[in-house]
Every structure is written in structure tokens, then in C-alpha cells.
PDB file of C-alpha atoms in Angstrom:
ATOM      1  CA  UNK A 339      59.943  96.284 115.641  1.00  0.00           C
ATOM      2  CA  UNK A 340      58.593  97.379 119.020  1.00  0.00           C
ATOM      3  CA  UNK A 341      56.609 100.594 119.290  1.00  0.00           C
ATOM      4  CA  UNK A 342      59.351 102.430 121.189  1.00  0.00           C
ATOM      5  CA  UNK A 343      61.863 101.455 118.494  1.00  0.00           C
ATOM      6  CA  UNK A 344      59.470 102.722 115.828  1.00  0.00           C
ATOM      7  CA  UNK A 345      59.258 106.033 117.693  1.00  0.00           C
ATOM      8  CA  UNK A 346      63.064 106.356 117.708  1.00  0.00           C
ATOM      9  CA  UNK A 347      63.391 105.490 114.014  1.00  0.00           C
ATOM     10  CA  UNK A 348      60.554 107.726 112.820  1.00  0.00           C
ATOM     11  CA  UNK A 349      61.481 110.771 114.908  1.00  0.00           C
ATOM     12  CA  UNK A 350      65.136 110.415 113.908  1.00  0.00           C
ATOM     13  CA  UNK A 351      64.209 110.150 110.228  1.00  0.00           C
ATOM     14  CA  UNK A 352      61.980 113.222 110.565  1.00  0.00           C
ATOM     15  CA  UNK A 353      64.760 115.089 112.368  1.00  0.00           C
ATOM     16  CA  UNK A 354      67.393 114.128 109.798  1.00  0.00           C
ATOM     17  CA  UNK A 355      65.369 116.054 107.227  1.00  0.00           C
ATOM     18  CA  UNK A 356      66.785 119.210 108.887  1.00  0.00           C
ATOM     19  CA  UNK A 357      70.486 118.520 108.100  1.00  0.00           C
ATOM     20  CA  UNK A 358      69.499 117.139 104.677  1.00  0.00           C
ATOM     21  CA  UNK A 359      67.717 120.419 103.922  1.00  0.00           C
ATOM     22  CA  UNK A 360      70.726 122.377 105.187  1.00  0.00           C
ATOM     23  CA  UNK A 361      73.084 120.259 103.073  1.00  0.00           C
ATOM     24  CA  UNK A 362      70.900 120.858  99.988  1.00  0.00           C
ATOM     25  CA  UNK A 363      71.066 124.612 100.639  1.00  0.00           C
ATOM     26  CA  UNK A 364      74.862 124.378 100.987  1.00  0.00           C
ATOM     27  CA  UNK A 365      75.310 122.493  97.707  1.00  0.00           C
ATOM     28  CA  UNK A 366      72.644 124.369  95.754  1.00  0.00           C
ATOM     29  CA  UNK A 367      74.197 126.054  92.727  1.00  0.00           C
ATOM     30  CA  UNK A 368      71.917 127.532  90.072  1.00  0.00           C
ATOM     31  CA  UNK A 369      73.517 129.991  87.685  1.00  0.00           C
ATOM     32  CA  UNK A 370      70.199 131.453  86.504  1.00  0.00           C
ATOM     33  CA  UNK A 371      69.238 134.141  89.081  1.00  0.00           C
ATOM     34  CA  UNK A 372      65.483 134.172  88.423  1.00  0.00           C
ATOM     35  CA  UNK A 373      65.288 130.360  88.600  1.00  0.00           C
ATOM     36  CA  UNK A 374      67.268 130.248  91.839  1.00  0.00           C
ATOM     37  CA  UNK A 375      64.981 132.893  93.336  1.00  0.00           C
ATOM     38  CA  UNK A 376      61.851 130.987  92.267  1.00  0.00           C
ATOM     39  CA  UNK A 377      63.265 127.753  93.698  1.00  0.00           C
ATOM     40  CA  UNK A 378      64.020 129.290  97.093  1.00  0.00           C
ATOM     41  CA  UNK A 379      60.623 130.954  97.348  1.00  0.00           C
ATOM     42  CA  UNK A 380      58.947 127.744  96.206  1.00  0.00           C
ATOM     43  CA  UNK A 381      60.739 125.763  98.925  1.00  0.00           C
ATOM     44  CA  UNK A 382      59.600 128.283 101.547  1.00  0.00           C
ATOM     45  CA  UNK A 383      56.013 127.949 100.298  1.00  0.00           C
ATOM     46  CA  UNK A 384      56.286 124.145 100.267  1.00  0.00           C
ATOM     47  CA  UNK A 385      57.315 124.226 103.927  1.00  0.00           C
ATOM     48  CA  UNK A 386      54.326 126.414 104.729  1.00  0.00           C
ATOM     49  CA  UNK A 387      51.953 124.023 102.966  1.00  0.00           C
ATOM     50  CA  UNK A 388      53.384 121.016 104.812  1.00  0.00           C
ATOM     51  CA  UNK A 389      53.062 122.831 108.139  1.00  0.00           C
ATOM     52  CA  UNK A 390      49.447 123.756 107.427  1.00  0.00           C
ATOM     53  CA  UNK A 391      48.656 120.149 106.542  1.00  0.00           C
ATOM     54  CA  UNK A 392      50.124 119.005 109.869  1.00  0.00           C
ATOM     55  CA  UNK A 393      47.851 121.470 111.670  1.00  0.00           C
ATOM     56  CA  UNK A 394      44.724 120.664 109.650  1.00  0.00           C
ATOM     57  CA  UNK A 395      45.068 116.890 109.286  1.00  0.00           C
ATOM     58  CA  UNK A 396      46.768 115.697 112.486  1.00  0.00           C
ATOM     59  CA  UNK A 397      47.411 118.146 115.293  1.00  0.00           C
ATOM     60  CA  UNK A 398      43.946 119.711 115.555  1.00  0.00           C
ATOM     61  CA  UNK A 399      41.668 116.755 114.617  1.00  0.00           C
ATOM     62  CA  UNK A 400      43.502 114.263 116.867  1.00  0.00           C
ATOM     63  CA  UNK A 401      43.363 116.509 119.932  1.00  0.00           C
ATOM     64  CA  UNK A 402      39.836 117.934 120.106  1.00  0.00           C
ATOM     65  CA  UNK A 403      38.164 114.832 121.570  1.00  0.00           C
ATOM     66  CA  UNK A 404      40.285 114.959 124.742  1.00  0.00           C
ATOM     67  CA  UNK A 405      39.712 118.613 125.675  1.00  0.00           C
ATOM     68  CA  UNK A 406      36.780 120.864 126.433  1.00  0.00           C
ATOM     69  CA  UNK A 407      35.904 123.715 124.088  1.00  0.00           C
ATOM     70  CA  UNK A 408      37.490 126.360 126.311  1.00  0.00           C
ATOM     71  CA  UNK A 409      40.659 124.353 126.959  1.00  0.00           C
ATOM     72  CA  UNK A 410      41.157 123.585 123.269  1.00  0.00           C
ATOM     73  CA  UNK A 411      40.842 127.235 122.278  1.00  0.00           C
ATOM     74  CA  UNK A 412      43.066 128.348 125.161  1.00  0.00           C
ATOM     75  CA  UNK A 413      45.917 125.967 124.315  1.00  0.00           C
ATOM     76  CA  UNK A 414      45.732 126.822 120.617  1.00  0.00           C
ATOM     77  CA  UNK A 415      45.884 130.551 121.368  1.00  0.00           C
ATOM     78  CA  UNK A 416      48.660 129.991 123.925  1.00  0.00           C
ATOM     79  CA  UNK A 417      50.804 128.386 121.210  1.00  0.00           C
ATOM     80  CA  UNK A 418      50.376 131.366 118.891  1.00  0.00           C
ATOM     81  CA  UNK A 419      51.102 133.843 121.690  1.00  0.00           C
ATOM     82  CA  UNK A 420      54.187 131.895 122.815  1.00  0.00           C
ATOM     83  CA  UNK A 421      55.629 131.856 119.287  1.00  0.00           C
ATOM     84  CA  UNK A 422      54.889 135.573 118.975  1.00  0.00           C
ATOM     85  CA  UNK A 423      56.706 136.207 122.262  1.00  0.00           C
ATOM     86  CA  UNK A 424      59.668 134.201 120.971  1.00  0.00           C
ATOM     87  CA  UNK A 425      59.668 136.286 117.782  1.00  0.00           C
ATOM     88  CA  UNK A 426      59.608 139.527 119.786  1.00  0.00           C
ATOM     89  CA  UNK A 427      62.415 138.328 122.044  1.00  0.00           C
ATOM     90  CA  UNK A 428      64.603 137.349 119.084  1.00  0.00           C
ATOM     91  CA  UNK A 429      63.931 140.675 117.369  1.00  0.00           C
ATOM     92  CA  UNK A 430      64.850 142.680 120.471  1.00  0.00           C
ATOM     93  CA  UNK A 431      68.018 140.674 121.031  1.00  0.00           C
ATOM     94  CA  UNK A 432      69.079 141.237 117.426  1.00  0.00           C
ATOM     95  CA  UNK A 433      69.172 137.502 116.759  1.00  0.00           C
ATOM     96  CA  UNK A 434      68.799 136.276 113.212  1.00  0.00           C
ATOM     97  CA  UNK A 435      67.791 132.734 114.066  1.00  0.00           C
ATOM     98  CA  UNK A 436      64.009 133.048 113.884  1.00  0.00           C
ATOM     99  CA  UNK A 437      63.651 130.258 111.328  1.00  0.00           C
ATOM    100  CA  UNK A 438      65.850 127.966 113.429  1.00  0.00           C
ATOM    101  CA  UNK A 439      63.937 128.752 116.627  1.00  0.00           C
ATOM    102  CA  UNK A 440      60.584 128.189 114.920  1.00  0.00           C
ATOM    103  CA  UNK A 441      61.808 124.894 113.454  1.00  0.00           C
ATOM    104  CA  UNK A 442      62.826 123.515 116.847  1.00  0.00           C
ATOM    105  CA  UNK A 443      59.793 124.980 118.624  1.00  0.00           C
ATOM    106  CA  UNK A 444      57.423 122.931 116.485  1.00  0.00           C
ATOM    107  CA  UNK A 445      59.650 119.850 115.998  1.00  0.00           C
ATOM    108  CA  UNK A 446      59.976 119.012 119.720  1.00  0.00           C
ATOM    109  CA  UNK A 447      56.236 119.194 120.626  1.00  0.00           C
ATOM    110  CA  UNK A 448      55.387 117.198 117.509  1.00  0.00           C
ATOM    111  CA  UNK A 449      57.912 114.511 118.477  1.00  0.00           C
ATOM    112  CA  UNK A 450      56.378 114.361 121.976  1.00  0.00           C
ATOM    113  CA  UNK A 451      52.930 113.951 120.459  1.00  0.00           C
ATOM    114  CA  UNK A 452      54.180 111.278 118.040  1.00  0.00           C
ATOM    115  CA  UNK A 453      55.640 109.217 120.879  1.00  0.00           C
ATOM    116  CA  UNK A 454      52.419 109.403 122.858  1.00  0.00           C
ATOM    117  CA  UNK A 455      50.358 108.567 119.759  1.00  0.00           C
ATOM    118  CA  UNK A 456      52.323 105.335 119.269  1.00  0.00           C
ATOM    119  CA  UNK A 457      51.937 104.442 122.941  1.00  0.00           C
ATOM    120  CA  UNK A 458      48.143 104.452 122.775  1.00  0.00           C
ATOM    121  CA  UNK A 459      47.902 103.049 119.272  1.00  0.00           C
ATOM    122  CA  UNK A 460      46.780 106.082 117.290  1.00  0.00           C
ATOM    123  CA  UNK A 461      47.105 105.830 113.513  1.00  0.00           C
ATOM    124  CA  UNK A 462      48.052 109.516 113.417  1.00  0.00           C
ATOM    125  CA  UNK A 463      51.621 108.780 114.489  1.00  0.00           C
ATOM    126  CA  UNK A 464      52.777 107.555 111.074  1.00  0.00           C
ATOM    127  CA  UNK A 465      51.189 110.492 109.273  1.00  0.00           C
ATOM    128  CA  UNK A 466      52.640 112.974 111.754  1.00  0.00           C
ATOM    129  CA  UNK A 467      56.124 111.495 111.238  1.00  0.00           C
ATOM    130  CA  UNK A 468      55.825 111.933 107.478  1.00  0.00           C
ATOM    131  CA  UNK A 469      54.577 115.501 107.797  1.00  0.00           C
ATOM    132  CA  UNK A 470      57.382 116.309 110.242  1.00  0.00           C
ATOM    133  CA  UNK A 471      59.929 115.171 107.661  1.00  0.00           C
ATOM    134  CA  UNK A 472      58.167 117.137 104.909  1.00  0.00           C
ATOM    135  CA  UNK A 473      58.260 120.345 106.935  1.00  0.00           C
ATOM    136  CA  UNK A 474      61.770 119.887 108.377  1.00  0.00           C
ATOM    137  CA  UNK A 475      63.349 119.566 104.932  1.00  0.00           C
ATOM    138  CA  UNK A 476      62.432 123.085 103.705  1.00  0.00           C
ATOM    139  CA  UNK A 477      62.817 124.521 107.213  1.00  0.00           C
ATOM    140  CA  UNK A 478      66.380 123.197 107.334  1.00  0.00           C
ATOM    141  CA  UNK A 479      67.002 124.682 103.881  1.00  0.00           C
ATOM    142  CA  UNK A 480      65.686 128.099 104.913  1.00  0.00           C
ATOM    143  CA  UNK A 481      67.302 128.150 108.363  1.00  0.00           C
ATOM    144  CA  UNK A 482      70.680 127.329 106.786  1.00  0.00           C
ATOM    145  CA  UNK A 483      70.456 130.335 104.456  1.00  0.00           C
ATOM    146  CA  UNK A 484      69.381 132.553 107.358  1.00  0.00           C
ATOM    147  CA  UNK A 485      72.331 131.525 109.550  1.00  0.00           C
ATOM    148  CA  UNK A 486      74.871 131.439 106.720  1.00  0.00           C
ATOM    149  CA  UNK A 487      74.105 135.067 105.842  1.00  0.00           C
ATOM    150  CA  UNK A 488      74.164 136.348 109.413  1.00  0.00           C
ATOM    151  CA  UNK A 489      76.859 134.358 111.221  1.00  0.00           C
ATOM    152  CA  UNK A 490      80.506 133.487 110.725  1.00  0.00           C
ATOM    153  CA  UNK A 491      79.856 129.754 111.027  1.00  0.00           C
ATOM    154  CA  UNK A 492      81.159 127.603 108.191  1.00  0.00           C
ATOM    155  CA  UNK A 493      78.765 125.556 106.084  1.00  0.00           C
ATOM    156  CA  UNK A 494      80.186 122.327 107.478  1.00  0.00           C
ATOM    157  CA  UNK A 495      79.656 123.494 111.048  1.00  0.00           C
ATOM    158  CA  UNK A 496      76.081 124.563 110.347  1.00  0.00           C
ATOM    159  CA  UNK A 497      75.165 121.210 108.817  1.00  0.00           C
ATOM    160  CA  UNK A 498      76.805 119.498 111.819  1.00  0.00           C
ATOM    161  CA  UNK A 499      74.690 121.615 114.178  1.00  0.00           C
ATOM    162  CA  UNK A 500      71.533 120.613 112.334  1.00  0.00           C
ATOM    163  CA  UNK A 501      72.594 116.951 112.518  1.00  0.00           C
ATOM    164  CA  UNK A 502      72.984 117.249 116.301  1.00  0.00           C
ATOM    165  CA  UNK A 503      69.577 118.928 116.648  1.00  0.00           C
ATOM    166  CA  UNK A 504      67.942 115.994 114.857  1.00  0.00           C
ATOM    167  CA  UNK A 505      68.571 113.822 117.935  1.00  0.00           C
ATOM    168  CA  UNK A 506      66.168 115.970 119.941  1.00  0.00           C
ATOM    169  CA  UNK A 507      63.430 114.117 118.060  1.00  0.00           C
ATOM    170  CA  UNK A 508      64.058 110.628 119.529  1.00  0.00           C
ATOM    171  CA  UNK A 509      64.567 112.115 123.002  1.00  0.00           C
ATOM    172  CA  UNK A 510      61.244 113.959 122.852  1.00  0.00           C
ATOM    173  CA  UNK A 511      59.515 111.013 121.180  1.00  0.00           C
ATOM    174  CA  UNK A 512      60.581 108.562 123.879  1.00  0.00           C
ATOM    175  CA  UNK A 513      59.525 111.061 126.532  1.00  0.00           C
ATOM    176  CA  UNK A 514      56.061 111.167 125.004  1.00  0.00           C
ATOM    177  CA  UNK A 515      55.966 107.371 124.630  1.00  0.00           C
ATOM    178  CA  UNK A 516      56.967 106.555 128.211  1.00  0.00           C
ATOM    179  CA  UNK A 517      55.547 109.443 130.230  1.00  0.00           C
ATOM    180  CA  UNK A 518      52.625 111.037 128.404  1.00  0.00           C
ATOM    181  CA  UNK A 519      50.699 108.083 127.007  1.00  0.00           C
ATOM    182  CA  UNK A 520      48.564 107.830 130.153  1.00  0.00           C
ATOM    183  CA  UNK A 521      47.629 111.503 129.931  1.00  0.00           C
ATOM    184  CA  UNK A 522      45.782 112.009 126.621  1.00  0.00           C
ATOM    185  CA  UNK A 523      44.578 115.459 127.655  1.00  0.00           C
ATOM    186  CA  UNK A 524      48.193 116.572 128.147  1.00  0.00           C
ATOM    187  CA  UNK A 525      49.139 115.217 124.711  1.00  0.00           C
ATOM    188  CA  UNK A 526      46.138 116.991 123.194  1.00  0.00           C
ATOM    189  CA  UNK A 527      47.187 120.254 124.855  1.00  0.00           C
ATOM    190  CA  UNK A 528      50.741 119.891 123.496  1.00  0.00           C
ATOM    191  CA  UNK A 529      49.430 119.205 119.988  1.00  0.00           C
ATOM    192  CA  UNK A 530      47.121 122.224 120.023  1.00  0.00           C
ATOM    193  CA  UNK A 531      49.884 124.405 121.479  1.00  0.00           C
ATOM    194  CA  UNK A 532      52.184 123.330 118.633  1.00  0.00           C
ATOM    195  CA  UNK A 533      49.377 123.881 116.094  1.00  0.00           C
ATOM    196  CA  UNK A 534      48.805 127.450 117.281  1.00  0.00           C
ATOM    197  CA  UNK A 535      52.516 128.182 117.130  1.00  0.00           C
ATOM    198  CA  UNK A 536      52.860 126.668 113.670  1.00  0.00           C
ATOM    199  CA  UNK A 537      49.953 128.695 112.313  1.00  0.00           C
ATOM    200  CA  UNK A 538      51.541 131.871 113.691  1.00  0.00           C
ATOM    201  CA  UNK A 539      54.901 130.975 112.097  1.00  0.00           C
ATOM    202  CA  UNK A 540      53.357 130.247 108.707  1.00  0.00           C
ATOM    203  CA  UNK A 541      51.744 133.666 108.448  1.00  0.00           C
ATOM    204  CA  UNK A 542      54.491 135.608 110.216  1.00  0.00           C
ATOM    205  CA  UNK A 543      57.599 134.097 108.631  1.00  0.00           C
ATOM    206  CA  UNK A 544      56.902 131.763 105.724  1.00  0.00           C
ATOM    207  CA  UNK A 545      53.973 133.216 103.776  1.00  0.00           C
ATOM    208  CA  UNK A 546      55.488 136.723 103.422  1.00  0.00           C
ATOM    209  CA  UNK A 547      58.803 135.251 102.225  1.00  0.00           C
ATOM    210  CA  UNK A 548      57.138 132.947  99.715  1.00  0.00           C
ATOM    211  CA  UNK A 549      55.727 135.838  97.687  1.00  0.00           C
ATOM    212  CA  UNK A 550      57.835 137.020  94.766  1.00  0.00           C
ATOM    213  CA  UNK A 551      56.949 140.086  92.712  1.00  0.00           C
ATOM    214  CA  UNK A 552      55.726 139.292  89.200  1.00  0.00           C
ATOM    215  CA  UNK A 553      56.201 135.539  89.709  1.00  0.00           C
ATOM    216  CA  UNK A 554      53.271 133.200  90.296  1.00  0.00           C
ATOM    217  CA  UNK A 555      54.910 129.797  90.540  1.00  0.00           C
ATOM    218  CA  UNK A 556      56.266 129.721  94.124  1.00  0.00           C
ATOM    219  CA  UNK A 557      52.831 129.660  95.866  1.00  0.00           C
ATOM    220  CA  UNK A 558      52.148 126.364  94.109  1.00  0.00           C
ATOM    221  CA  UNK A 559      54.786 124.962  96.455  1.00  0.00           C
ATOM    222  CA  UNK A 560      52.338 125.495  99.313  1.00  0.00           C
ATOM    223  CA  UNK A 561      49.645 123.648  97.373  1.00  0.00           C
ATOM    224  CA  UNK A 562      52.061 120.774  96.712  1.00  0.00           C
ATOM    225  CA  UNK A 563      53.099 120.594 100.363  1.00  0.00           C
ATOM    226  CA  UNK A 564      49.483 120.413 101.530  1.00  0.00           C
ATOM    227  CA  UNK A 565      48.596 117.938  98.760  1.00  0.00           C
ATOM    228  CA  UNK A 566      51.263 115.536  99.989  1.00  0.00           C
ATOM    229  CA  UNK A 567      49.756 115.843 103.465  1.00  0.00           C
ATOM    230  CA  UNK A 568      46.330 114.938 102.075  1.00  0.00           C
ATOM    231  CA  UNK A 569      47.769 111.913 100.272  1.00  0.00           C
ATOM    232  CA  UNK A 570      49.436 110.682 103.447  1.00  0.00           C
ATOM    233  CA  UNK A 571      46.209 111.184 105.402  1.00  0.00           C
ATOM    234  CA  UNK A 572      44.192 109.198 102.864  1.00  0.00           C
ATOM    235  CA  UNK A 573      46.746 106.370 102.681  1.00  0.00           C
ATOM    236  CA  UNK A 574      46.765 105.904 106.463  1.00  0.00           C
ATOM    237  CA  UNK A 575      43.030 106.331 107.027  1.00  0.00           C
TER     238      UNK A 575
END
């Protein structure tokens, strides 16, 4: 399989985790209220752990060598500020799609970075693809619940929308593969921008939702999500 074909397959597989997560949320039926609540909060925490592992193990380490100290800090901060601005804009417009917007806002830059990583032979591409799938699964689950409760869209239509969004991954991945591979500093900036935005989203959206009064199990989901990231990092390196 050629590298560009690997980019298409891996980014599509990572993207398809979004509709799979949405489908799981659609079909989820647990008749025990406390168990259902723990499961949902645990899935949110798992997504947060996977996102943090992407930041700590791939996006930040693989980008620092191509940027100066000031540039690295500036791009990282710019990502956090941009995601905050998106949050503010959604809140003022009365939109209830913050989870969906955050999911796409980190999926597309990561797919760009993955494509570029494959073009110049970085081993981080495979790990990033796995982490993208890990984070898109719970993000799809959570975004489905958010949209189902606040819109009139049917479950079938929502899952179809998520399926369509998954194809943004190969488009962005091929863009990174063909156009950004010769500009490692640009790829590094994109990765740090995404990392800053992800870190903002974890603490703004996911971490507060993961907490459940008088229940201590859900935060272990974050530990599990990060642990899987560590395992993938060790297997590849």
C-alpha cells in the first residue's frame, strides 16, 4: 500500500469512529439509571484521556523541533484562544453544538498533520491515527446526545451526518500529504495549534461533565484513555 493510500485508509478509519460512537449512543439502552449515568460520564472521561494522550505523546513532542521557543508557545496559545472564541461564539448564538464543533476542530488539523507525517516518514502518523480513532469514538457518542436533546433531527439523520463528516479526514489527510510535507514548520504549527485547542476543550467541556457526585468510577475512564495512548506510543517507538 502506498503512503497516500495509507493516509486515506487511516484517516477514514479514524473518522468513522464518529458515526460508530453516534450509533452506539443511539442504540444504548440501560435500564439501571445509576449505571447508565456512570457509563456516560465514564465515556466522556475516556475521551478526555485519549485527547490528553494525543497532546502529550504526539502533537507536542513531534512539533517542538521545527519551531523556535516563541513560535511554539504562540501557536499553542493561539489554538486555545481560537477554541475559546469558538465556544463564546456558539454560546452567544444559542447553538448547542459545542461538542460537535470541538470534535471537528481537532479532527481536521490532526488529519492534516497525519498526512504530512506520512509524507516525510514520521513514525508518529500511525500512533496519531489510533489516538484520533480513540478520541472520535467518545466524542461522537457525546455529540450525538447533545444534538439529539437539542434538535429535531432524527437519530438516523444524525448518524448519517456523522458518517458524512468522517470523509473530511481523508480530504484533510491528503492535503497534508501532498501540500504540507515540504513545510515541516507549518505542520508543527498546525499540530501545536490543535494541541492548544484540545487542551482547552478538555478542561472546558469534557472534564466538568465527567464528574459525577458521589461516584468515583468515571474518572478512571480518563486514566484508561491515556493508558491506551501510552501503550500505542510504546508499541510504535
